[in-house]
Amino acid sequence: SKGDTLLFCNGLFSHSGVLQMKILEGNAGELTNFEVLDFLRAKGASKDPTRVIAKVAQSEYKVYDYLVDTAASVQTRESINEFLTSVK
């Protein structure tokens, strides 16, 4: 809904600021769109029209729906690593 707040912190999404997590590394760096999409897929997000099987929040599906229509959906971990190596 319009008032939903989406928080992202070290791989965990939460609705409305309710977040349970353990911080392993205080400043692990930024995540790529590919990594966020990969995380959501691992949680069970998909284009399944019922969307009742996966443990994915509605706000997470909004992020998934956006990212699946971007270049992140066709990238691979290897292509991301090659890019990061080339720009160092």
Short mmCIF file of C-alpha atoms in Angstrom, two decimals:
data_model
loop_
_atom_site.label_atom_id
_atom_site.label_comp_id
_atom_site.label_asym_id
_atom_site.label_seq_id
_atom_site.Cartn_x
_atom_site.Cartn_y
_atom_site.Cartn_z
CA SER A 1 0.00 0.00 0.00
CA LYS A 2 0.98 3.63 -0.28
CA GLY A 3 2.06 3.93 3.37
CA ASP A 4 4.28 0.84 3.46
CA THR A 5 7.85 1.42 4.53
CA LEU A 6 10.48 -0.89 3.10
CA LEU A 7 13.72 -1.31 4.98
CA PHE A 8 16.73 -3.24 3.74
CA CYS A 9 19.60 -4.15 5.98
CA ASN A 10 22.21 -6.83 5.27
CA GLY A 11 19.78 -8.97 3.29
CA LEU A 12 16.64 -8.67 5.42
CA PHE A 13 13.50 -6.82 4.42
CA SER A 14 10.90 -5.64 6.88
CA HIS A 15 7.49 -3.95 6.89
CA SER A 16 6.99 -0.78 8.90
CA GLY A 17 10.34 -0.86 10.65
CA VAL A 18 9.85 -4.16 12.51
CA LEU A 19 13.16 -5.86 11.90
CA GLN A 20 14.83 -8.79 13.56
CA MET A 21 18.42 -9.34 12.58
CA LYS A 22 21.95 -9.83 13.75
CA ILE A 23 24.53 -7.46 12.28
CA LEU A 24 27.53 -9.51 11.17
CA GLU A 25 29.50 -6.74 9.52
CA GLY A 26 28.71 -3.11 10.25
CA ASN A 27 29.54 -1.70 6.83
CA ALA A 28 29.41 -4.56 4.33
CA GLY A 29 28.91 -2.18 1.40
CA GLU A 30 26.24 -1.64 -1.18
CA LEU A 31 24.21 -4.34 -2.88
CA THR A 32 23.66 -4.52 -6.60
CA ASN A 33 20.18 -4.83 -8.05
CA PHE A 34 21.22 -8.36 -9.10
CA GLU A 35 22.00 -9.28 -5.48
CA VAL A 36 18.66 -7.93 -4.23
CA LEU A 37 16.81 -9.79 -6.98
CA ASP A 38 18.76 -12.97 -6.23
CA PHE A 39 17.84 -12.65 -2.53
CA LEU A 40 14.14 -12.20 -3.34
CA ARG A 41 14.19 -15.21 -5.67
CA ALA A 42 15.85 -17.27 -2.92
CA LYS A 43 12.96 -16.29 -0.63
CA GLY A 44 10.53 -17.59 -3.23
CA ALA A 45 9.52 -14.49 -5.18
CA SER A 46 8.37 -15.23 -8.70
CA LYS A 47 5.82 -14.16 -11.28
CA ASP A 48 3.37 -16.73 -9.83
CA PRO A 49 0.00 -14.98 -10.09
CA THR A 50 -1.23 -16.30 -6.73
CA ARG A 51 1.86 -15.22 -4.78
CA VAL A 52 0.64 -17.05 -1.70
CA ILE A 53 3.23 -19.83 -1.62
CA ALA A 54 6.35 -17.78 -0.93
CA LYS A 55 7.26 -16.01 2.29
CA VAL A 56 7.62 -12.67 0.54
CA ALA A 57 5.98 -9.48 1.76
CA GLN A 58 3.86 -7.36 -0.56
CA SER A 59 6.43 -4.53 -0.46
CA GLU A 60 9.16 -7.03 -1.40
CA TYR A 61 7.07 -8.05 -4.41
CA LYS A 62 6.98 -4.41 -5.48
CA VAL A 63 10.79 -4.40 -5.51
CA TYR A 64 10.85 -7.80 -7.25
CA ASP A 65 8.38 -6.69 -9.94
CA TYR A 66 10.54 -3.65 -10.67
CA LEU A 67 13.87 -5.49 -10.74
CA VAL A 68 12.66 -8.42 -12.84
CA ASP A 69 12.01 -5.96 -15.68
CA THR A 70 15.54 -4.52 -15.54
CA ALA A 71 18.97 -5.71 -16.67
CA ALA A 72 19.44 -7.29 -13.22
CA SER A 73 17.19 -10.17 -14.29
CA VAL A 74 19.63 -11.36 -16.96
CA GLN A 75 22.89 -10.70 -15.15
CA THR A 76 24.93 -13.43 -13.46
CA ARG A 77 27.16 -13.44 -10.41
CA GLU A 78 30.11 -14.02 -12.74
CA SER A 79 29.29 -10.98 -14.87
CA ILE A 80 29.01 -8.82 -11.74
CA ASN A 81 32.39 -10.11 -10.46
CA GLU A 82 34.02 -9.51 -13.86
CA PHE A 83 32.71 -5.95 -13.89
CA LEU A 84 33.94 -5.27 -10.36
CA THR A 85 37.39 -6.64 -11.25
CA SER A 86 37.58 -4.52 -14.40
CA VAL A 87 36.82 -1.25 -12.61
CA LYS A 88 39.33 -1.69 -9.78
#
